[in-house]
XYZ file of C-alpha atoms in Angstrom:
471
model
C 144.575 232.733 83.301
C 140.864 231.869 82.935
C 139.492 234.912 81.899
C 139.263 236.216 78.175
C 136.904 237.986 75.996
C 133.984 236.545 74.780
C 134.468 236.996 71.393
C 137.442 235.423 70.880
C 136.969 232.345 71.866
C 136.073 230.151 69.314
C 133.097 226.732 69.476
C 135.019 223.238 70.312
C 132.919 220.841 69.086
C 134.000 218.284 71.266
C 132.198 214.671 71.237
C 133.691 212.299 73.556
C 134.014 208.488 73.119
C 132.436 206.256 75.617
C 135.266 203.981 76.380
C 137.272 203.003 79.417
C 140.302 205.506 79.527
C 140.138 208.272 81.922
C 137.799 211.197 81.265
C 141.121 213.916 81.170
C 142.560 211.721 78.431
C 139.722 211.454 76.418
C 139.423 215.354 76.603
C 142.899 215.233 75.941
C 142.314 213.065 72.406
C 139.431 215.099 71.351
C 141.133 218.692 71.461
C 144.206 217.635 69.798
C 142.341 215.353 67.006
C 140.463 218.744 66.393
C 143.745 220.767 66.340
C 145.462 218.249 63.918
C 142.558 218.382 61.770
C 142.291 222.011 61.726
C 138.995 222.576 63.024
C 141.111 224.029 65.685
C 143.381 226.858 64.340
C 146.758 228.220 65.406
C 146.321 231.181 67.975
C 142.104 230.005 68.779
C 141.244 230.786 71.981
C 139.582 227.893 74.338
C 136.873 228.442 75.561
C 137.525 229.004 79.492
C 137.741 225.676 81.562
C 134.281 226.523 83.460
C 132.420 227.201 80.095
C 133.878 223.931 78.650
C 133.222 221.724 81.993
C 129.435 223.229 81.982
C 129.157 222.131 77.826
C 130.838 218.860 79.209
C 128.909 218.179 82.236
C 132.212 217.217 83.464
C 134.131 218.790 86.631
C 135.958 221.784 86.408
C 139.022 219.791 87.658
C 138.779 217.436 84.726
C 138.959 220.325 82.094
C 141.703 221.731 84.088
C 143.760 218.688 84.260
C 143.442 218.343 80.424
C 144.606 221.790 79.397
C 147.437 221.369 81.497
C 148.008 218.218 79.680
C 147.811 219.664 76.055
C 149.950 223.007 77.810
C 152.644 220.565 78.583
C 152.434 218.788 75.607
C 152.951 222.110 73.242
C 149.370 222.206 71.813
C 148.026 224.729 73.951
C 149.514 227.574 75.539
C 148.152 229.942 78.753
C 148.535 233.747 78.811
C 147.744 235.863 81.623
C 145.021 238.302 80.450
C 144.430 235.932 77.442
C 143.129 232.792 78.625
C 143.668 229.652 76.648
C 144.782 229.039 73.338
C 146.162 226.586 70.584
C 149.809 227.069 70.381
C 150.632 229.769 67.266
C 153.867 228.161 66.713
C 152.035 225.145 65.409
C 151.411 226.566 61.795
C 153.518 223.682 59.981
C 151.455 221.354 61.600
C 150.367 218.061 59.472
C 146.631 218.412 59.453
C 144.955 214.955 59.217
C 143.259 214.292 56.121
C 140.361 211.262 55.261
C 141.003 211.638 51.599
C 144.678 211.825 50.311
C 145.584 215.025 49.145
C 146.870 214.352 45.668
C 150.076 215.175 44.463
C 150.012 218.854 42.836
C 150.473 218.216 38.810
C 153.284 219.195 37.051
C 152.129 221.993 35.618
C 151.608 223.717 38.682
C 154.584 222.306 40.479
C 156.877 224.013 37.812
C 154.522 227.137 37.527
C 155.749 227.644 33.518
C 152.044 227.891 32.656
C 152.190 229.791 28.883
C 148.474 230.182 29.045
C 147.274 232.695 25.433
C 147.107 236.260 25.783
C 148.603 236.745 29.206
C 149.980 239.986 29.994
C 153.151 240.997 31.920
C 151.535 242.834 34.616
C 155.363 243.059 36.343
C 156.021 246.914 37.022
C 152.233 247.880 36.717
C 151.635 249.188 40.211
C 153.980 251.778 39.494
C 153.193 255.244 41.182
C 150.609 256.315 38.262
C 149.037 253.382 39.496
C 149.046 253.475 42.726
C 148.059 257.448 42.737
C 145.134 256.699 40.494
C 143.320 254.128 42.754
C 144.555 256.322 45.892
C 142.186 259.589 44.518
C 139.602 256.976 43.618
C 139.714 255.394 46.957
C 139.579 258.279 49.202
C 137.145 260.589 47.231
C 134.432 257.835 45.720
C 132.086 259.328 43.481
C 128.514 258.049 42.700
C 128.152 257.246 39.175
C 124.748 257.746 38.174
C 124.744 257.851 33.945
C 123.673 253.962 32.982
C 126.480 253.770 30.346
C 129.365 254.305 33.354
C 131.579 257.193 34.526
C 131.691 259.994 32.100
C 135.080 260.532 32.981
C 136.281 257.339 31.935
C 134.047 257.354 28.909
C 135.401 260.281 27.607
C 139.237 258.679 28.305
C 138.259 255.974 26.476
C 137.485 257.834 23.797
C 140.590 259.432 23.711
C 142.492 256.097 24.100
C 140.681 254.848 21.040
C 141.312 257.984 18.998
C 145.073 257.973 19.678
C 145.920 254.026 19.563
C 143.512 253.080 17.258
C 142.634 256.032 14.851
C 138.756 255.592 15.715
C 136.897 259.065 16.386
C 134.480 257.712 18.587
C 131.865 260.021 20.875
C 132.376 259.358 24.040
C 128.533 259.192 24.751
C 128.104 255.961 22.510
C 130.742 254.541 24.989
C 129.678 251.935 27.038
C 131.916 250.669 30.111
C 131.517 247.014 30.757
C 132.845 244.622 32.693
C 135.323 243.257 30.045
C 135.265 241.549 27.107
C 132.586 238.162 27.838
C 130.384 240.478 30.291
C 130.434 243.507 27.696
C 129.235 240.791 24.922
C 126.585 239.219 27.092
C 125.093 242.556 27.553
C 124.797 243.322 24.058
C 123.593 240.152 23.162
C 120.881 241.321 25.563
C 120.227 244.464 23.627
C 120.329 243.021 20.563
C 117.663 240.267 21.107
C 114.965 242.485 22.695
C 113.906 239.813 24.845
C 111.839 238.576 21.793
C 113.151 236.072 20.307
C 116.584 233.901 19.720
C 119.794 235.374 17.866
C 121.917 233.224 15.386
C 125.727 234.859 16.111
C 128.293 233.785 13.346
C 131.457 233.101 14.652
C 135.175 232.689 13.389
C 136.313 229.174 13.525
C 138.756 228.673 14.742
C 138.181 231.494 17.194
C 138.026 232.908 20.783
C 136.767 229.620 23.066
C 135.163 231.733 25.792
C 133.442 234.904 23.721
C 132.112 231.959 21.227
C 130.627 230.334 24.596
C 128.589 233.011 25.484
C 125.699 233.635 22.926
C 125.036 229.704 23.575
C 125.416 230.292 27.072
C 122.584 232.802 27.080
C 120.494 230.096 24.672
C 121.440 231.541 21.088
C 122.502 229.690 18.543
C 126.133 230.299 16.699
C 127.125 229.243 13.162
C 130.849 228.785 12.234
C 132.520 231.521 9.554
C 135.809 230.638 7.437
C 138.985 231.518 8.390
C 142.395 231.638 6.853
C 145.878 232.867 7.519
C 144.574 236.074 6.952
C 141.434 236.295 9.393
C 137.964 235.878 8.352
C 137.356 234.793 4.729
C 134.722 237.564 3.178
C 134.152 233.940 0.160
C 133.022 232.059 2.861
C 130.185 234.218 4.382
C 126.761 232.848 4.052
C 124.821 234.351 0.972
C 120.787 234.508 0.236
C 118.366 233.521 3.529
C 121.260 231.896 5.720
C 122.628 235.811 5.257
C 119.655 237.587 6.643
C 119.096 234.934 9.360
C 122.720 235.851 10.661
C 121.584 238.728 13.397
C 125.099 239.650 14.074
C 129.000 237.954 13.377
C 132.033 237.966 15.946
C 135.570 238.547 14.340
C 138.453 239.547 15.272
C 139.803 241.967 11.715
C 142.893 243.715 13.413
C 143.922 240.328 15.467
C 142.342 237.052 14.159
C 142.373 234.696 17.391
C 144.258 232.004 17.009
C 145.640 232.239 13.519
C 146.697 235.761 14.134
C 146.076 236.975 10.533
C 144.674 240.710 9.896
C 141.989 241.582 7.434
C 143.380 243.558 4.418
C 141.840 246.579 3.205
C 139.833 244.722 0.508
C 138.520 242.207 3.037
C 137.429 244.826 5.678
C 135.506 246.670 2.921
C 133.912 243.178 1.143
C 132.850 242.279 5.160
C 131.353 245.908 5.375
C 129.472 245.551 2.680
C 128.379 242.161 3.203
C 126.812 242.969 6.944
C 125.036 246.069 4.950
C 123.266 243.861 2.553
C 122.599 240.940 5.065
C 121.169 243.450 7.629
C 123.277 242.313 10.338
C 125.310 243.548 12.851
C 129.640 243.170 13.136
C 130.654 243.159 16.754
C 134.604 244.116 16.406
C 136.299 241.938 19.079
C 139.645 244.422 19.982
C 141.227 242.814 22.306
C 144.844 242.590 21.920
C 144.811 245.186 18.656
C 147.225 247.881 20.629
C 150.173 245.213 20.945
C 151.322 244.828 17.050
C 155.063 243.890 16.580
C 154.854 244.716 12.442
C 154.134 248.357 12.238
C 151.897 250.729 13.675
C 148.292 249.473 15.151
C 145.713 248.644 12.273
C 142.797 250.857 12.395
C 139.572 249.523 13.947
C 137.052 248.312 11.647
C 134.591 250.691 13.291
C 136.258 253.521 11.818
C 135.293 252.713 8.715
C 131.193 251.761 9.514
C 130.200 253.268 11.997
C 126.487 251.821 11.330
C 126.695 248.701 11.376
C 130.025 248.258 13.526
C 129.950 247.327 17.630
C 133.766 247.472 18.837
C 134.346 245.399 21.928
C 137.085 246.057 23.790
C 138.757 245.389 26.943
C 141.661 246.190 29.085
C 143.246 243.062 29.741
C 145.779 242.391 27.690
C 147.175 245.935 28.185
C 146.856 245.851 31.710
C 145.198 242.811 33.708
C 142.990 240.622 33.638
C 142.023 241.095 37.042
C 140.509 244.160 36.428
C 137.644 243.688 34.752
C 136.852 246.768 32.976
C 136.434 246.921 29.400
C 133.896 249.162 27.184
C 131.737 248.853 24.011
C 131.238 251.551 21.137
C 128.119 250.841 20.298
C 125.692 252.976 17.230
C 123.572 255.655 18.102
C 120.603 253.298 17.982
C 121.830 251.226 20.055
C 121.938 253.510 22.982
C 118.489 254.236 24.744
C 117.919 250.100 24.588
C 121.426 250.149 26.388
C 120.638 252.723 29.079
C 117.168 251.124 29.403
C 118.611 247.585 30.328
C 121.210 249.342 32.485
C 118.521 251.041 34.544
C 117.202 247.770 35.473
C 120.476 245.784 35.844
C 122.770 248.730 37.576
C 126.422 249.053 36.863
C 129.025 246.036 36.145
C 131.894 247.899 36.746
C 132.491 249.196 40.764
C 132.788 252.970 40.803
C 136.038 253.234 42.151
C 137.695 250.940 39.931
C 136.071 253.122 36.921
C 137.549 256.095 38.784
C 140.621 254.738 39.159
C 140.833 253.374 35.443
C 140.073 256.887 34.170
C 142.614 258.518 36.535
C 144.968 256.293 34.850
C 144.102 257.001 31.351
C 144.309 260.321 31.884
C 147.670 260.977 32.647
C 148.485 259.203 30.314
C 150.032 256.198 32.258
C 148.759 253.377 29.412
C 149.921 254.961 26.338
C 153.486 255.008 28.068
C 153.029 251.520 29.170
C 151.570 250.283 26.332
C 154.895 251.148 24.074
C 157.092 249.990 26.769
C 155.401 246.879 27.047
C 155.433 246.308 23.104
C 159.181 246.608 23.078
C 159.496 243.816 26.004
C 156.741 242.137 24.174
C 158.887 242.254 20.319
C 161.897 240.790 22.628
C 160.150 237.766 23.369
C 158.362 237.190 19.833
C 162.077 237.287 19.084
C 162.988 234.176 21.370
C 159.739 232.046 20.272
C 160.826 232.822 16.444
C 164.324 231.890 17.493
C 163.760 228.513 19.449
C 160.423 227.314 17.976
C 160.666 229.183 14.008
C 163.027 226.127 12.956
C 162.085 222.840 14.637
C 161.945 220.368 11.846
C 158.320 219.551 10.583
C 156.949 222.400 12.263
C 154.999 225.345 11.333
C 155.181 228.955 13.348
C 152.228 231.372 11.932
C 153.470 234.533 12.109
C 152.789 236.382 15.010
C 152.701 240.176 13.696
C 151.228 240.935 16.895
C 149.424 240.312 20.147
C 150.653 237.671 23.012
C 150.388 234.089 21.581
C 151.768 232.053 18.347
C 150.573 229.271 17.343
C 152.798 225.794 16.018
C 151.533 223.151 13.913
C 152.775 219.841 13.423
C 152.082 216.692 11.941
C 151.748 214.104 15.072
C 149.817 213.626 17.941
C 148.312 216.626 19.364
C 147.203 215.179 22.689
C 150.324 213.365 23.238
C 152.414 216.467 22.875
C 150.222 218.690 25.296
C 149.902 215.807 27.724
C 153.328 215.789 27.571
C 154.443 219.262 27.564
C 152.632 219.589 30.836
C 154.171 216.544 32.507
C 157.700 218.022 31.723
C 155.915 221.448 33.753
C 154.934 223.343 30.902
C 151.591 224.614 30.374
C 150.233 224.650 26.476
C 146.802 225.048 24.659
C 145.613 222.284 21.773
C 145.107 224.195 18.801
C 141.680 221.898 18.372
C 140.031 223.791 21.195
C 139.702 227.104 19.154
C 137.197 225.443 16.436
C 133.967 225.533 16.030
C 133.221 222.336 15.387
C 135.147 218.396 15.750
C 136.763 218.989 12.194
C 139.979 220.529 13.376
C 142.102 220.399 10.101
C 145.433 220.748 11.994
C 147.241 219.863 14.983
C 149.343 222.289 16.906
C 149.421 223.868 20.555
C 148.802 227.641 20.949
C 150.900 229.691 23.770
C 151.619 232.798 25.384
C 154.661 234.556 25.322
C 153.841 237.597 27.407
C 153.841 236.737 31.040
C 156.951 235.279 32.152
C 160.129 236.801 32.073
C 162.873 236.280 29.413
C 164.746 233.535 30.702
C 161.753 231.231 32.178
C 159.966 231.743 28.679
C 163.536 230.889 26.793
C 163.174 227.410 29.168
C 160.094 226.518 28.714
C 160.211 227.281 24.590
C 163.047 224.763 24.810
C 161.188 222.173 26.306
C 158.209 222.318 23.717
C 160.890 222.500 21.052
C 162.344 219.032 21.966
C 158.936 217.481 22.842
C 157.339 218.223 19.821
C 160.673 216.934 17.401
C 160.516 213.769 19.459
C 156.826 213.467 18.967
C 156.754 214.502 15.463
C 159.575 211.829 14.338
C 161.525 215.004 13.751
């Protein structure tokens, strides 16, 4: 009963009071305060009752007399073979706590949480999947080019020349470690360790790619944007041009307002970056999922100078993957393989294995067109439930996984509100660039949930926002 292995039994860090009551009860007290704080776990084995006597400087009789105690109490529980240990039916236990555990908000109670750009990532482990990250797991390959796995370069490629009409050589193909990481390493390349970059930036735009420059110590200057993405009128002119080193939009998707650049405004953009000297890093990241005819080409296929597509695949596929890629210009390279000589790989070479494996049957061109019918179906509901609430404005959402609805009222108010009833929104007023939000409105995501908790929770933001709006 006494004997166990060594290395299962776990430290009891047992202090005992000095006070009057019996040394077996105080014992007694000290295990179970530790098992109802959870220092001791369900299933711990004790240590034996001459190894705890000897740490004690008590009798072996004492120790004895307590675990029988705490056996016949429930807490602990004797096995031959197996020594001592807590009881393993006492998982529901209450665990004491010094600090009240608040109450869980509800936003997380309900779990509606319509947080931009999520995908549906229900039916992805399918057996393309699963195959794909099977071969990668059991036959791992070292990946020793500095841009990533050939392989999955060269799928990339492919990707980008079927869904997005961009001819792109597979050796100017960087794989990164999604969209942020992939723009943190350019930044990287781009300021040559010399001196400070000034990044223009839509506003409103992306919150966490506009973070990153200043996160890194550059500076970032707001650019114009309208209902149809980036205004070419608004782009700096003279010596604020040229001291732009390089400008962050978003032509096939803007982010939030979910315009797209026409023809006329990609080519005025084009020309602008070639006279200003500076660099156009093409944030893709949603461009595959359009609901209004066929995928815009990528600005990149039209300059292929000045142009840096960033890409990633987490909208198509998960978040969680973290694996995304750059196409970057021929100059651009050796500094790239340079830096990635010194800083090794982002991306895991299984999971680029795996991606590539994927690709190449080609798994995410079938899911990507199943997903954008499932996708249309729910841009349906939001149009439905939230395109006629009275003193309200839905921008049109010709593609991608979030709308956005302004409203004359109380932006706070509603969000703060919207989440108490358990439903998780975005204030439009975090996607600027600066404190002079124009507009109130929330921005959500339509893609995760299924069709009937989306229809919900669109129902609750439509009455919240009439009775907030006077509507």
């Amino acid at each position: 009963m006494d004997e166990m292995r060594p290395d299962l039994v776990v430290d009891v860090p047992l202090d005992l009071p000095q006070d009057s009551q019996p040394l077996p009860v105080r014992i007694c007290e000290g295990v179970r305060g530790l098992i109802m704080d959870g220092v001791l776990a369900p299933g711990d084995h004790l240590p034996s009752t001459r190894a705890l006597s000897a740490q004690l400087g008590v009798s072996r009789g004492t120790v004895v007399a307590s675990y029988e105690q705490l056996e016949a109490e429930g807490y602990l529980v004797a096995a031959s073979g197996s020594g001592t240990q807590v009881n393993p039916d006492l998982r529901g236990l209450h665990r004491r706590s010094a600090t009240p555990t608040p109450p869980p908000s509800p936003r997380h109670r309900h779990g509606i949480d319509l947080a931009p750009g999520a995908p549906d990532t229900a039916g992805l482990a399918n057996s393309a999947w699963r195959s794909a990250w099977h071969r990668a797991c059991v036959q791992p390959r070292r990946i020793t080019d500095p841009l990533g796995s050939p392989r999955l370069r060269h799928e990339v490629a492919e990707h980008l020349r079927q869904m997005r009409s961009l001819l792109a050589d597979p050796r100017q193909v960087v794989v990164t470690g999604g969209a942020r990481a992939g723009l943190a390493e350019l930044i990287q390349v781009l300021c040559d360790r010399s001196r400070h970059l000034m990044v223009g930036v839509e506003s409103p735009g992306y919150p966490s790619l506009r973070k990153v420059p200043t996160a890194l110590g550059h500076r970032i200057v707001g650019l114009p944007t309208d209902d149809h993405g980036l205004d070419p009128e608004g782009l700096p002119t003279g010596s604020d041009a040229t001291n732009l080193d390089a400008v962050l939009i978003t032509p096939s998707h803007q982010y939030p307002w979910g315009g797209s650049l026409s023809a006329s405004r990609r080519a005025a953009v084009i020309e602008w970056a070639e006279r200003a000297g500076c660099w156009i890093i093409e944030d893709d990241f949603d461009s595959e999922l359009r609901h209004v005819g066929a995928p815009l080409p990528a600005l990149a296929s039209l300059d292929e100078e000045h142009t840096i597509l960033l890409g990633t695949f987490s909208s198509v596929l998960t978040p969680a993957l973290g694996c995304g890629y750059l196409v970057i210009p021929p100059d651009l390279m050796h500094p790239f393989a340079e830096q990635r000589q010194a800083t090794g790989q982002p991306v895991p070479a299984i999971v680029q294995e795996a991606v590539a494996d994927y690709l190449s049957t080609g798994a995410l061109r079938r899911r990507t067109q199943r997903m954008r019918q499932v996708y249309r179906r729910r841009r349906h509901t939001v149009i439905d439930i939230l395109g006629s609430v009275p003193g309200t404005t839905l921008q049109p959402i010709d593609g991608g996984l979030h709308a956005v609805l302004l409203f004359n009222g109380s932006e706070e108010d509603v969000v703060r509100q919207c989440r108490h009833e358990g439903v998780g929104v975005t204030p439009l007023s975090t996607y600027w660039g600066s404190a002079d939000a124009d507009a109130a409105g929330i921005v959500l995501g339509f893609g995760s949930h299924d069709d009937d908790t989306l229809a919900t929770a669109l129902t609750t933001i439509a009455r919240v926002v009439a009775d907030h709006t006077g509507s």
